[in-house]
Amino acid sequence: MSATFRTIKDVPKEEHLAPGHRLCAGCTVGTAMRQILKASGKDVAVITATGCLEVSTSYFPQSAWRVPWAHIAFENAAAVASGVEHAMRALNRKGKSDEKISVMAVGGDGGTFDIGLQALSGALERGDDLVYICYDNEAYMNTGIQRSSATPYGAATTTSPPGKLSIGQSTQKKDLIGIAIAHGVPYAATATPAYPFDLMNKVRKGLDVNGPALIHVLTPCPTGWRFDVSAGIELSKMAVLTGLWPLYEVVNGEVRLTVQVPRREPVTKYLQIQGRFRHLDEKTAGLIQKRADQIAAKFNLGPLRSQ
Amino acid sequence: MSTTRRSMSGNYAIAYAVKMADVDVIAAYPITPQTTIVEKLSEYVANGELDADYINVESEHSAMSACVGASLTGARVFTATSSQGLAFMHEVLFMASALRTPMVMANVNRALSAPLNIWNDHSDAMAERDSGWIQLWASSAQDALDLTIMAFKIGESERLPVMVNLDGFILSHTYEPIDLPNAEEVRKYIPSRPLTNRLSPKTAFSIGVVGPPEYYYEMKYQAVDAIEKSRSKIKDVYAEYEKIFGRGYRDVESYGIEDAEIALVTMGAMTGSARIVSEEMRAAGVKAGVISIRTFRPFPSEELLDLASGLKGIGIMDRATTPGGPSNPLFTDIASCLYGSSRVPLQGFVAGLGGRDITLDDFRMMFRETDRASKEGRGRSPIYVGLRE
């Protein structure tokens, strides 16, 4: 698998996600989706789970989608996508249609990690030929910042508030890629929009493999993470540079780091610009640093920058 | 018209109809008593007798979701379920009708838990009567086969999903002699041609958008209007089918109603027993008839009003309940359609829940009670037939 996108010249000019959608100022989901559609091109049917992206891009009578797009419910994007994929396959095979359409399902972390996990598991297990994109803003942002099983340890949300008896989210983020590769999928990868070529190449690879691919995209949320609307891409980058969000891909079970971090930044640089971590004491921040160190050891990232 | 007579269960009859319909996609999840339909279809696909993609989904929710997705491409789509499976689909059923994704679903009627019960009643379908689906009801395995074929014709023409109901075990697993229509003629009648691909990059439609208050109402009304308008198509299809295949169907099937003074309203398999007992009642001097509802959604109000005008008493059999409601589902529908136009006394009955047999004696009692209501000029509160106290 070779990289398709190396420089800006490799990126198509066509925009398949129209401007003027209703995502919050500074939201990185729109940025990520724009990159994803540049990688896929227009011959893709996008099935979106209920969530931020869906409500903000399809408010009748407007739609930001210049590709065929459907939303059915919260928990079933993968199952709907499977139906589309099989139907196109059957129609092609039976000579009833010669249209070739790739199929992409898109869900947030709630729609993927939680309520949609069963439908996703079904699609991955069956080997359906589709790409599933999880845009992960680490909580139910659309309903007002409630915790999901993707919310990181220590983060404040409206249903994991810090208090006398609580440090905020008390559990670690679920390992979505681990779950995907346990299904034996041919391709799974992490990404984030601060690394657009990495993200776009992964989408391309996911579309090119025969079978299901899962791409887990970290998308910082100014509203829920409480940071300045100009800082989204910086946070997206800092997540990678601290080691908290390693960029890697798993091709037929083989793990490969796609972006090396020669000198890791301390996690405090990532945490301190987010209001959701403002309540953390040094001890908890230390635990988060320890987690970043563990991830770094697992993926052979560089040493922590001396402070 | 060439036919072959074969012994088949209701479920196999449906699978056979689906094979003749040359469906493109089947997405289904096993549940008793539906399972033998999709087992048979898997076999057809595995043997190459049916060229379809069979999606082994991990739940009924995903079955219905995959069917909606498949239908959006214009493919011909089928699924089957029962009871809890239908209830699990509930959310997506409303989307299938409002997004106008035609498909055919066999619902093999089974009681809803709790307690867990795999046997027959109508509570599953009744709980989905407001979902915007066309509902057709079989009284025999032959009906199940014919209605399945017609369901494709109706659904694809009206762009609406169609549910074919048949009673669990009583029809689904009982073997009956069935006249199989010639497969070629069925294909000619319902040629499997894809509908518009609504997910084509050429059109790049957005489907399932957010409908804010300024638009939701009108969008919803379109779904209401669609099923209203399907009435005439359903009638045409019944008539056309009779012309080609020789078996006639009506929205409401009446029996011995011409000179009847009282009638029992039934749905599904219980119709047969009701007819037998109506003959007996006639021999005993009570002019009794039977009305059975074939097309439950859209509800055949006009037909029922017509029939009611000549009657002095109507008994209504519900194989489901509406706890805490004004009455039970079929009774409520009929009372509502007669209101203001007919003063015929109505007597409600609940019978056959969770697979409890409805015996001929039960029917005799129901006819007698209906007769009593006609003489007293009013019905009493619903009678729970055969309930042990």
XYZ file of C-alpha atoms in Angstrom:
696
model
C 0.000 0.000 0.000
C 1.634 3.190 -1.118
C 0.777 6.687 -0.021
C -1.430 8.588 -2.446
C -1.241 11.934 -0.696
C 2.279 13.251 -0.045
C 1.992 16.973 -0.734
C -0.802 19.482 -1.098
C -0.572 19.005 -4.874
C -1.839 15.454 -4.487
C -5.026 16.650 -2.804
C -8.011 17.192 -5.115
C -9.435 20.701 -5.197
C -13.046 19.470 -5.251
C -14.945 20.023 -2.046
C -17.513 17.339 -1.316
C -18.534 18.804 2.029
C -19.954 22.211 1.262
C -19.141 25.204 3.444
C -21.953 26.826 5.416
C -22.791 23.834 7.585
C -23.817 24.391 11.197
C -20.941 22.766 13.085
C -19.636 24.932 15.969
C -16.918 27.470 15.247
C -13.581 25.725 15.622
C -15.043 22.213 15.387
C -12.514 19.796 13.891
C -15.115 17.261 12.735
C -15.865 19.396 9.684
C -12.138 19.658 8.951
C -11.713 15.905 9.254
C -14.764 15.134 7.092
C -13.574 17.531 4.418
C -10.241 15.693 4.285
C -11.962 12.300 4.304
C -14.142 13.192 1.309
C -11.149 14.563 -0.577
C -9.578 11.140 -0.124
C -12.683 9.191 -1.106
C -13.779 11.257 -4.096
C -17.424 11.601 -5.056
C -18.308 7.985 -5.785
C -19.038 7.133 -2.206
C -22.301 6.704 -0.339
C -21.937 8.101 3.162
C -24.171 6.701 5.905
C -24.002 8.858 8.996
C -25.142 7.983 12.503
C -27.133 10.526 14.470
C -24.747 13.003 16.050
C -23.041 16.380 15.720
C -21.971 15.882 12.134
C -25.368 14.618 11.028
C -27.532 17.307 12.623
C -25.166 20.076 11.583
C -24.912 19.128 7.931
C -28.448 18.094 6.996
C -30.776 20.690 8.444
C -33.597 20.764 5.906
C -33.873 22.447 3.449
C -30.079 22.649 3.356
C -27.508 19.914 3.077
C -23.724 20.198 3.072
C -23.296 16.854 1.348
C -22.275 16.777 -2.291
C -22.032 12.995 -2.211
C -24.976 10.615 -1.771
C -25.726 10.668 1.919
C -28.172 9.021 4.293
C -28.888 9.091 7.976
C -31.254 6.549 9.496
C -30.670 6.343 13.261
C -28.095 6.603 16.025
C -26.970 3.025 16.468
C -27.256 1.539 13.019
C -24.908 3.345 10.599
C -22.821 0.189 10.140
C -25.885 -1.982 9.515
C -27.388 0.466 7.017
C -24.017 0.671 5.268
C -23.911 -3.143 5.101
C -27.311 -3.122 3.446
C -26.151 -0.580 0.855
C -22.931 -2.490 0.213
C -24.649 -5.859 -0.259
C -27.394 -4.368 -2.391
C -24.910 -2.711 -4.761
C -22.934 -5.955 -4.893
C -26.069 -7.951 -5.737
C -27.266 -5.425 -8.330
C -23.815 -5.368 -9.970
C -23.574 -9.160 -9.984
C -27.071 -9.616 -11.360
C -26.424 -7.110 -14.124
C -29.101 -4.759 -12.797
C -26.722 -1.853 -12.200
C -23.258 -0.948 -13.360
C -22.742 1.867 -10.865
C -19.690 1.346 -8.668
C -20.096 3.014 -5.307
C -17.901 2.748 -2.228
C -19.670 2.691 1.080
C -18.648 4.676 4.130
C -20.292 4.736 7.532
C -19.569 7.638 9.847
C -20.384 7.782 13.537
C -19.299 9.763 16.552
C -17.844 8.121 19.630
C -21.289 7.644 21.192
C -22.648 6.132 17.979
C -19.608 3.884 17.661
C -18.170 2.988 21.092
C -21.523 2.743 22.839
C -24.900 2.471 21.148
C -23.606 1.441 17.709
C -20.967 -1.067 18.806
C -23.165 -4.101 18.154
C -24.033 -3.092 14.599
C -20.378 -2.219 13.980
C -19.265 -5.607 15.294
C -21.733 -7.299 12.952
C -20.431 -5.444 9.905
C -16.780 -6.082 10.821
C -17.363 -9.756 11.587
C -19.211 -10.358 8.311
C -16.371 -8.850 6.346
C -18.602 -6.335 4.578
C -16.658 -4.136 2.186
C -17.028 -0.729 3.794
C -15.049 1.902 5.631
C -16.263 2.869 9.062
C -15.103 6.265 10.290
C -15.419 7.073 13.968
C -15.017 10.774 14.637
C -14.170 10.834 18.283
C -14.757 14.022 20.249
C -14.698 12.005 23.438
C -18.251 12.581 24.707
C -21.882 13.021 23.624
C -21.313 16.550 22.415
C -24.523 16.819 20.408
C -26.712 16.341 23.476
C -24.565 18.561 25.678
C -21.262 16.924 26.654
C -22.225 13.689 28.411
C -19.554 11.075 29.011
C -19.180 8.112 26.668
C -16.911 5.098 26.870
C -14.486 7.125 24.730
C -14.152 9.925 27.284
C -10.620 9.907 28.689
C -9.749 9.422 32.344
C -10.130 12.569 34.398
C -12.177 14.569 31.894
C -15.118 16.598 33.173
C -18.381 16.109 31.314
C -21.932 16.934 32.355
C -22.466 13.343 33.492
C -18.961 12.784 34.868
C -18.557 16.021 36.771
C -15.686 16.401 39.195
C -16.758 16.804 42.796
C -15.889 15.915 46.342
C -16.248 12.248 45.495
C -15.284 12.357 41.808
C -12.235 13.222 39.737
C -14.390 13.435 36.611
C -14.417 10.467 34.196
C -13.274 7.545 36.298
C -12.597 5.038 33.509
C -10.063 4.775 30.703
C -10.977 5.179 27.064
C -12.141 1.956 25.418
C -9.696 0.462 22.883
C -11.729 0.721 19.695
C -8.929 -0.335 17.344
C -8.298 -3.349 19.590
C -11.953 -4.304 19.245
C -11.811 -3.875 15.472
C -8.689 -5.978 14.991
C -10.125 -8.683 17.241
C -12.632 -9.138 14.369
C -9.737 -9.838 12.011
C -10.392 -6.783 9.839
C -7.841 -6.187 7.076
C -7.343 -2.525 7.948
C -7.680 -0.323 11.025
C -6.006 2.969 11.784
C -5.999 6.029 14.005
C -5.883 9.539 12.581
C -6.479 13.168 13.427
C -6.955 16.195 11.166
C -3.681 17.916 12.208
C -2.022 15.269 10.030
C -4.127 15.553 6.871
C -1.973 13.461 4.523
C -1.780 10.690 7.096
C -5.555 10.832 7.511
C -6.293 10.922 3.784
C -3.913 8.073 2.969
C -5.558 5.960 5.625
C -9.020 6.653 4.199
C -7.740 5.716 0.744
C -6.248 2.480 2.060
C -9.424 1.689 3.954
C -11.433 2.099 0.757
C -8.954 0.077 -1.284
C -8.843 -3.008 0.917
C -11.325 -5.746 0.273
C -13.364 -5.980 3.436
C -14.108 -3.761 6.381
C -11.797 -0.978 7.510
C -12.104 1.142 10.614
C -10.563 4.575 10.960
C -10.631 6.150 14.368
C -10.236 9.918 14.070
C -9.632 12.102 17.110
C -11.541 15.369 16.601
C -11.029 17.967 19.339
C -14.235 19.764 20.319
C -13.939 23.382 21.476
C -17.414 23.318 23.025
C -17.011 20.142 25.046
C -13.305 20.232 25.766
C -13.539 23.929 26.488
C -10.700 25.463 24.538
C -10.329 28.520 22.339
C -11.975 28.023 18.919
C -8.633 28.676 17.208
C -6.879 25.826 19.042
C -8.534 22.753 17.497
C -5.729 21.762 15.155
C -3.109 22.608 17.774
C -4.836 20.212 20.178
C -5.155 17.600 17.466
C -1.387 17.897 17.013
C -0.614 18.011 20.735
C -2.566 14.784 21.305
C -0.117 13.111 18.924
C 3.019 14.848 20.237
C 2.262 13.878 23.856
C 1.867 10.247 22.851
C -1.763 10.171 23.998
C -2.958 9.723 20.413
C -0.429 7.577 18.513
C -0.956 7.573 14.763
C -0.725 4.012 13.536
C -2.318 1.509 11.254
C -2.939 -2.201 11.534
C -2.721 -3.977 8.183
C -3.836 -7.599 8.353
C -2.896 -7.667 12.016
C 0.478 -5.964 11.637
C 0.872 -2.753 13.568
C 2.855 0.093 12.019
C 3.401 3.560 13.433
C 2.705 6.082 10.668
C 3.874 9.274 12.410
C 6.907 9.101 14.662
C 7.247 11.456 17.614
C 10.981 11.941 18.176
C 10.559 14.123 21.268
C 7.373 13.717 23.257
C 5.731 16.719 24.863
C 4.549 16.379 28.483
C 0.786 15.710 28.736
C 0.329 18.885 30.780
C 0.830 20.861 27.567
C -2.219 19.059 26.180
C -4.259 19.128 29.386
C -3.741 22.711 30.497
C -5.330 24.305 27.456
C -8.577 22.378 27.982
C -11.210 23.434 30.483
C -12.386 19.834 30.905
C -9.128 19.010 32.720
C -8.899 22.249 34.720
C -9.843 20.531 37.986
C -7.076 17.924 37.793
C -4.496 17.827 40.563
C -0.870 16.921 39.963
C -1.428 13.342 40.996
C -4.123 12.747 38.375
C -2.119 14.568 35.721
C 0.745 12.264 36.708
C -1.439 9.242 36.064
C -2.268 10.574 32.616
C 1.448 11.135 31.938
C 2.064 7.547 32.993
C -0.518 6.373 30.491
C 1.168 8.407 27.747
C 4.492 6.791 28.722
C 2.924 3.337 28.417
C 1.554 4.153 24.959
C 4.986 5.542 23.978
C 6.679 2.315 25.095
C 4.154 0.217 23.173
C 4.664 2.174 19.933
C 8.366 3.026 20.341
C 7.806 6.760 20.425
C 10.697 9.058 21.313
C 11.637 10.095 24.851
C 9.883 12.812 26.802
C 11.262 16.292 26.138
C 13.245 17.464 29.132
C 11.573 20.394 30.876
C -52.610 -20.754 -16.047
C -50.520 -23.687 -14.942
C -50.244 -24.476 -11.261
C -48.659 -27.238 -9.255
C -50.263 -28.454 -6.053
C -47.792 -29.077 -3.262
C -47.898 -29.708 0.457
C -46.125 -26.839 2.205
C -46.014 -25.038 5.512
C -46.898 -21.346 5.640
C -43.277 -20.451 6.204
C -42.026 -22.491 3.254
C -44.770 -21.014 1.103
C -43.439 -17.558 1.901
C -39.835 -18.584 1.211
C -40.971 -20.015 -2.108
C -42.762 -16.782 -2.997
C -39.640 -14.781 -2.136
C -37.570 -17.031 -4.379
C -39.996 -16.501 -7.235
C -39.778 -12.754 -6.581
C -36.039 -12.962 -7.306
C -35.119 -10.667 -4.412
C -31.690 -9.026 -4.381
C -31.104 -8.719 -0.645
C -32.296 -10.589 2.424
C -31.186 -9.411 5.869
C -32.554 -11.443 8.734
C -32.027 -12.712 12.227
C -33.411 -15.989 13.562
C -36.463 -15.978 15.808
C -39.139 -18.595 16.428
C -41.546 -19.127 14.710
C -40.209 -17.204 11.737
C -36.880 -19.004 11.444
C -37.787 -21.657 8.903
C -38.501 -18.926 6.343
C -34.972 -17.582 6.426
C -33.448 -21.043 6.798
C -35.132 -22.013 3.555
C -34.017 -18.792 1.891
C -30.410 -19.392 3.015
C -30.668 -22.814 1.436
C -31.934 -21.338 -1.845
C -29.043 -18.871 -1.864
C -26.492 -21.557 -0.942
C -27.761 -23.835 -3.724
C -27.746 -21.084 -6.293
C -31.523 -21.310 -6.713
C -31.862 -17.674 -5.674
C -29.287 -15.056 -6.654
C -29.397 -12.767 -3.636
C -27.098 -11.373 -0.986
C -28.110 -12.919 2.310
C -26.867 -10.739 5.183
C -26.535 -12.593 8.464
C -27.081 -9.605 10.713
C -26.461 -9.654 14.450
C -29.969 -8.457 15.441
C -33.387 -7.561 14.097
C -32.557 -3.910 14.587
C -29.712 -4.344 12.148
C -31.874 -6.516 9.882
C -34.340 -3.668 9.427
C -31.506 -1.134 9.163
C -29.736 -3.145 6.460
C -33.047 -3.533 4.611
C -33.580 0.231 4.629
C -30.030 0.756 3.326
C -30.477 -1.885 0.631
C -33.844 -0.490 -0.403
C -32.337 2.970 -0.872
C -30.251 1.564 -3.737
C -33.409 0.379 -5.487
C -32.805 -3.310 -4.788
C -35.653 -5.735 -4.043
C -35.515 -6.506 -0.341
C -37.032 -9.053 2.025
C -36.847 -9.855 5.728
C -38.857 -11.871 8.217
C -39.360 -11.709 11.943
C -41.682 -12.337 14.885
C -42.603 -10.863 18.239
C -39.527 -9.552 20.087
C -37.747 -9.236 16.770
C -40.450 -6.950 15.427
C -40.436 -4.995 18.677
C -36.668 -4.619 18.406
C -37.136 -3.216 14.885
C -39.731 -0.746 16.153
C -37.597 2.381 15.836
C -36.490 1.630 12.295
C -39.970 0.619 11.068
C -41.077 4.252 11.210
C -38.013 5.291 9.223
C -38.660 2.626 6.576
C -42.137 3.994 5.925
C -41.315 7.703 6.211
C -38.219 7.387 4.023
C -40.370 5.457 1.524
C -38.127 2.417 1.305
C -40.192 -0.432 -0.134
C -39.528 -3.905 1.205
C -41.525 -6.956 2.161
C -41.418 -8.417 5.647
C -43.110 -11.589 6.791
C -44.172 -11.216 10.401
C -44.998 -14.587 11.872
C -47.261 -13.487 14.696
C -46.126 -14.422 18.175
C -46.905 -13.126 21.647
C -44.725 -10.458 23.218
C -42.907 -11.166 26.492
C -43.270 -11.200 29.485
C -43.638 -13.993 30.292
C -41.619 -15.405 27.443
C -43.927 -17.155 25.043
C -43.137 -18.400 21.560
C -46.750 -19.120 20.627
C -49.236 -17.223 18.616
C -51.127 -14.044 19.177
C -51.294 -10.676 17.423
C -49.680 -8.424 19.996
C -46.491 -7.997 17.929
C -48.189 -6.606 14.811
C -50.725 -4.588 16.778
C -47.931 -2.762 18.577
C -46.677 -1.582 15.162
C -49.982 -0.511 13.686
C -48.973 3.162 13.757
C -45.615 2.616 12.046
C -46.819 3.536 8.559
C -46.449 0.036 7.142
C -49.069 -1.611 4.964
C -50.266 -4.698 6.852
C -51.759 -7.667 5.044
C -53.051 -10.671 6.979
C -53.100 -14.298 5.862
C -55.717 -16.831 6.955
C -54.007 -19.783 5.294
C -50.637 -20.822 3.909
C -52.017 -20.209 0.424
C -52.857 -16.644 1.440
C -49.335 -16.230 2.793
C -47.825 -17.190 -0.550
C -50.170 -15.062 -2.627
C -49.968 -12.045 -0.326
C -46.164 -12.157 -0.364
C -46.132 -11.976 -4.149
C -48.686 -9.165 -4.136
C -46.786 -7.356 -1.368
C -43.841 -6.800 -3.718
C -46.180 -5.408 -6.347
C -47.935 -3.091 -3.893
C -44.871 -1.961 -1.957
C -42.715 -1.156 -4.957
C -45.519 0.657 -6.726
C -46.435 2.754 -3.659
C -42.846 3.041 -2.376
C -43.950 1.699 0.988
C -42.893 -1.230 3.152
C -45.384 -4.080 3.437
C -45.805 -6.521 6.319
C -47.371 -9.892 5.570
C -48.734 -11.363 8.788
C -49.347 -15.026 9.417
C -50.170 -16.754 12.680
C -47.203 -18.432 14.332
C -47.299 -22.248 14.220
C -50.999 -22.332 13.268
C -50.084 -21.171 9.762
C -46.297 -20.998 9.802
C -45.655 -24.654 10.637
C -48.815 -26.393 9.464
C -48.621 -28.113 6.114
C -51.410 -27.405 3.683
C -51.975 -28.223 0.065
C -50.862 -25.133 -1.836
C -51.336 -24.181 -5.455
C -47.986 -22.864 -6.594
C -48.246 -20.403 -9.426
C -45.947 -20.820 -12.372
C -42.621 -19.148 -11.533
C -42.286 -17.589 -14.983
C -45.703 -16.009 -14.697
C -44.870 -14.659 -11.258
C -41.676 -13.112 -12.632
C -43.667 -11.565 -15.432
C -46.157 -10.220 -12.904
C -43.534 -8.778 -10.561
C -40.417 -8.339 -12.691
C -37.412 -7.724 -10.470
C -36.236 -4.414 -11.863
C -34.328 -2.103 -9.586
C -36.069 1.108 -8.573
C -34.194 4.431 -8.655
C -30.875 4.284 -6.847
C -31.312 7.079 -4.297
C -27.660 6.737 -3.279
C -26.287 7.404 -6.733
C -23.383 9.876 -6.998
C -25.177 11.244 -10.070
C -27.919 12.726 -7.914
C -26.128 12.931 -4.543
C -29.370 13.119 -2.564
C -29.367 13.669 1.177
C -31.800 11.231 2.781
C -32.937 11.156 6.395
C -32.207 14.800 7.041
C -33.141 16.873 10.080
C -36.771 17.980 9.680
C -37.249 21.074 11.824
C -40.723 22.143 13.017
C -41.257 24.278 9.895
C -40.972 21.141 7.716
C -41.445 17.999 9.827
C -45.246 18.245 9.801
C -45.517 18.347 6.005
C -42.904 15.597 5.652
C -44.820 13.393 8.094
C -48.042 14.114 6.289
C -46.519 12.757 3.098
C -46.142 9.381 4.817
C -49.757 9.579 6.009
C -50.886 10.497 2.523
C -48.829 7.720 0.927
C -50.537 4.926 2.826
C -53.940 6.558 2.306
C -53.308 6.623 -1.423
C -52.179 2.997 -1.442
C -55.809 1.921 -0.909
C -56.743 1.927 -4.570
C -53.517 0.240 -5.639
C -54.081 -2.578 -3.153
C -57.564 -3.133 -4.567
C -56.207 -3.113 -8.113
C -53.506 -5.610 -7.242
C -56.002 -7.961 -5.584
C -58.200 -7.784 -8.680
C -55.321 -8.177 -11.106
C -53.953 -11.137 -9.192
C -57.304 -12.869 -9.384
C -57.406 -12.336 -13.132
C -53.926 -13.799 -13.665
C -53.654 -16.414 -10.939
C -57.285 -17.244 -10.249
C -57.420 -16.520 -6.544
C -59.292 -13.433 -5.432
C -58.555 -11.299 -2.394
C -60.445 -8.434 -0.771
C -59.539 -5.877 1.888
C -62.321 -7.384 3.960
C -63.356 -10.969 3.335
C -66.940 -11.629 4.281
C -68.622 -14.985 4.709
C -72.344 -15.574 4.805
C -72.875 -11.872 5.272
C -75.543 -11.166 2.640
C -78.520 -11.983 4.870
C -76.670 -12.052 8.183
C -77.986 -10.292 11.270
C -74.875 -10.712 13.363
C -71.232 -11.180 12.440
C -67.947 -11.931 14.114
C -64.890 -9.948 12.988
C -61.681 -11.981 12.848
C -58.102 -11.673 11.648
C -55.783 -14.425 10.512
C -56.113 -18.136 11.068
C -59.095 -17.966 13.433
C -61.263 -17.073 10.442
C -61.640 -20.722 9.424
C -63.091 -21.872 12.758
C -65.371 -18.840 12.889
C -66.808 -19.740 9.496
C -67.454 -23.337 10.505
C -69.297 -22.269 13.645
C -71.265 -19.611 11.741
C -72.738 -22.422 9.622
C -73.725 -24.234 12.772
C -75.354 -21.089 14.131
C -77.312 -20.732 10.932
C -78.542 -24.319 11.233
C -79.707 -23.368 14.727
C -81.602 -20.376 13.367
C -79.147 -17.518 14.087
C -78.263 -15.649 10.923
C -74.538 -15.383 11.535
C -71.691 -14.304 9.242
C -67.964 -13.749 9.494
C -65.983 -10.676 8.513
C -62.232 -11.024 8.366
C -59.790 -8.193 7.951
C -57.285 -8.886 5.181
C -55.855 -5.368 4.782
C -55.417 -4.049 8.310
C -53.357 -1.010 7.272
C -54.619 1.023 5.497
C -57.724 0.215 7.547
C -60.725 -0.760 5.374
C -63.161 1.698 6.955
C -65.508 2.106 4.015
C -65.866 -1.617 3.466
C -66.616 -2.173 7.139
C -69.163 0.619 7.194
C -70.910 -0.955 4.227
C -71.041 -4.354 5.888
C -72.142 -2.930 9.234
C -75.122 -1.176 7.703
C -76.964 -4.473 7.282
C -76.091 -5.932 10.701
C -77.784 -5.851 14.107
C -74.764 -6.904 16.125
C -71.026 -7.255 15.588
C -68.622 -9.274 17.704
C -64.969 -8.245 17.441
C -62.195 -10.685 18.261
C -58.909 -9.264 19.456
C -55.917 -11.550 19.747
C -54.060 -8.785 21.551
C -54.758 -6.354 24.346
C -54.394 -2.645 24.990
C -53.817 -2.551 28.742
C -55.389 0.535 30.214
C -56.879 1.533 26.887
C -60.513 2.265 26.026
C -60.721 -1.194 24.446
C -58.512 -3.583 22.518
C -56.824 -2.735 19.208
C -59.194 -4.111 16.565
C -62.286 -3.148 18.585
C -61.001 0.393 18.944
C -60.330 0.685 15.221
C -63.747 -0.641 14.255
C -65.611 1.421 16.851
C -63.786 4.486 15.615
C -64.602 3.806 11.971
C -68.311 3.193 12.724
C -68.701 6.151 15.058
C -71.283 8.648 13.871
C -72.439 6.458 10.979
C -73.635 3.278 12.575
C -75.272 2.455 15.870
C -74.871 -1.283 15.521
C -74.057 -2.800 18.945
C -70.476 -4.040 19.265
C -69.293 -6.776 21.583
C -65.542 -7.118 22.151
C -63.713 -10.357 22.850
C -60.135 -11.169 23.717
C -59.075 -14.685 22.832
C -56.110 -16.849 21.993
C -53.355 -14.937 23.758
C -49.945 -16.593 23.932
C -51.018 -19.610 21.903
C -54.134 -20.493 23.921
C -56.418 -22.496 21.641
C -59.656 -20.864 20.602
C -62.036 -23.816 20.548
C -65.210 -24.215 18.551
C -67.087 -23.889 21.845
C -65.420 -20.524 22.349
C -66.720 -19.429 18.947
C -70.224 -20.663 19.831
C -70.106 -18.559 22.978
C -68.870 -15.515 21.030
C -71.655 -15.804 18.467
C -74.218 -16.179 21.270
C -72.852 -13.146 23.103
C -72.900 -11.137 19.887
C -76.474 -12.235 19.330
C -77.324 -11.169 22.895
C -75.708 -7.759 22.300
C -77.800 -7.340 19.146
C -80.980 -8.109 21.089
C -80.090 -5.914 24.061
C -79.072 -3.130 21.698
C -75.634 -2.727 23.273
C -72.456 -4.662 23.991
C -70.855 -5.199 27.370
C -67.256 -4.667 28.362
C -64.789 -6.977 26.556
C -65.144 -10.661 27.349
C -61.867 -12.485 28.008
C -62.702 -15.798 26.377
C -61.565 -18.884 28.294
C -59.727 -16.903 30.967
C -59.327 -18.899 34.195
C -60.049 -16.793 37.226
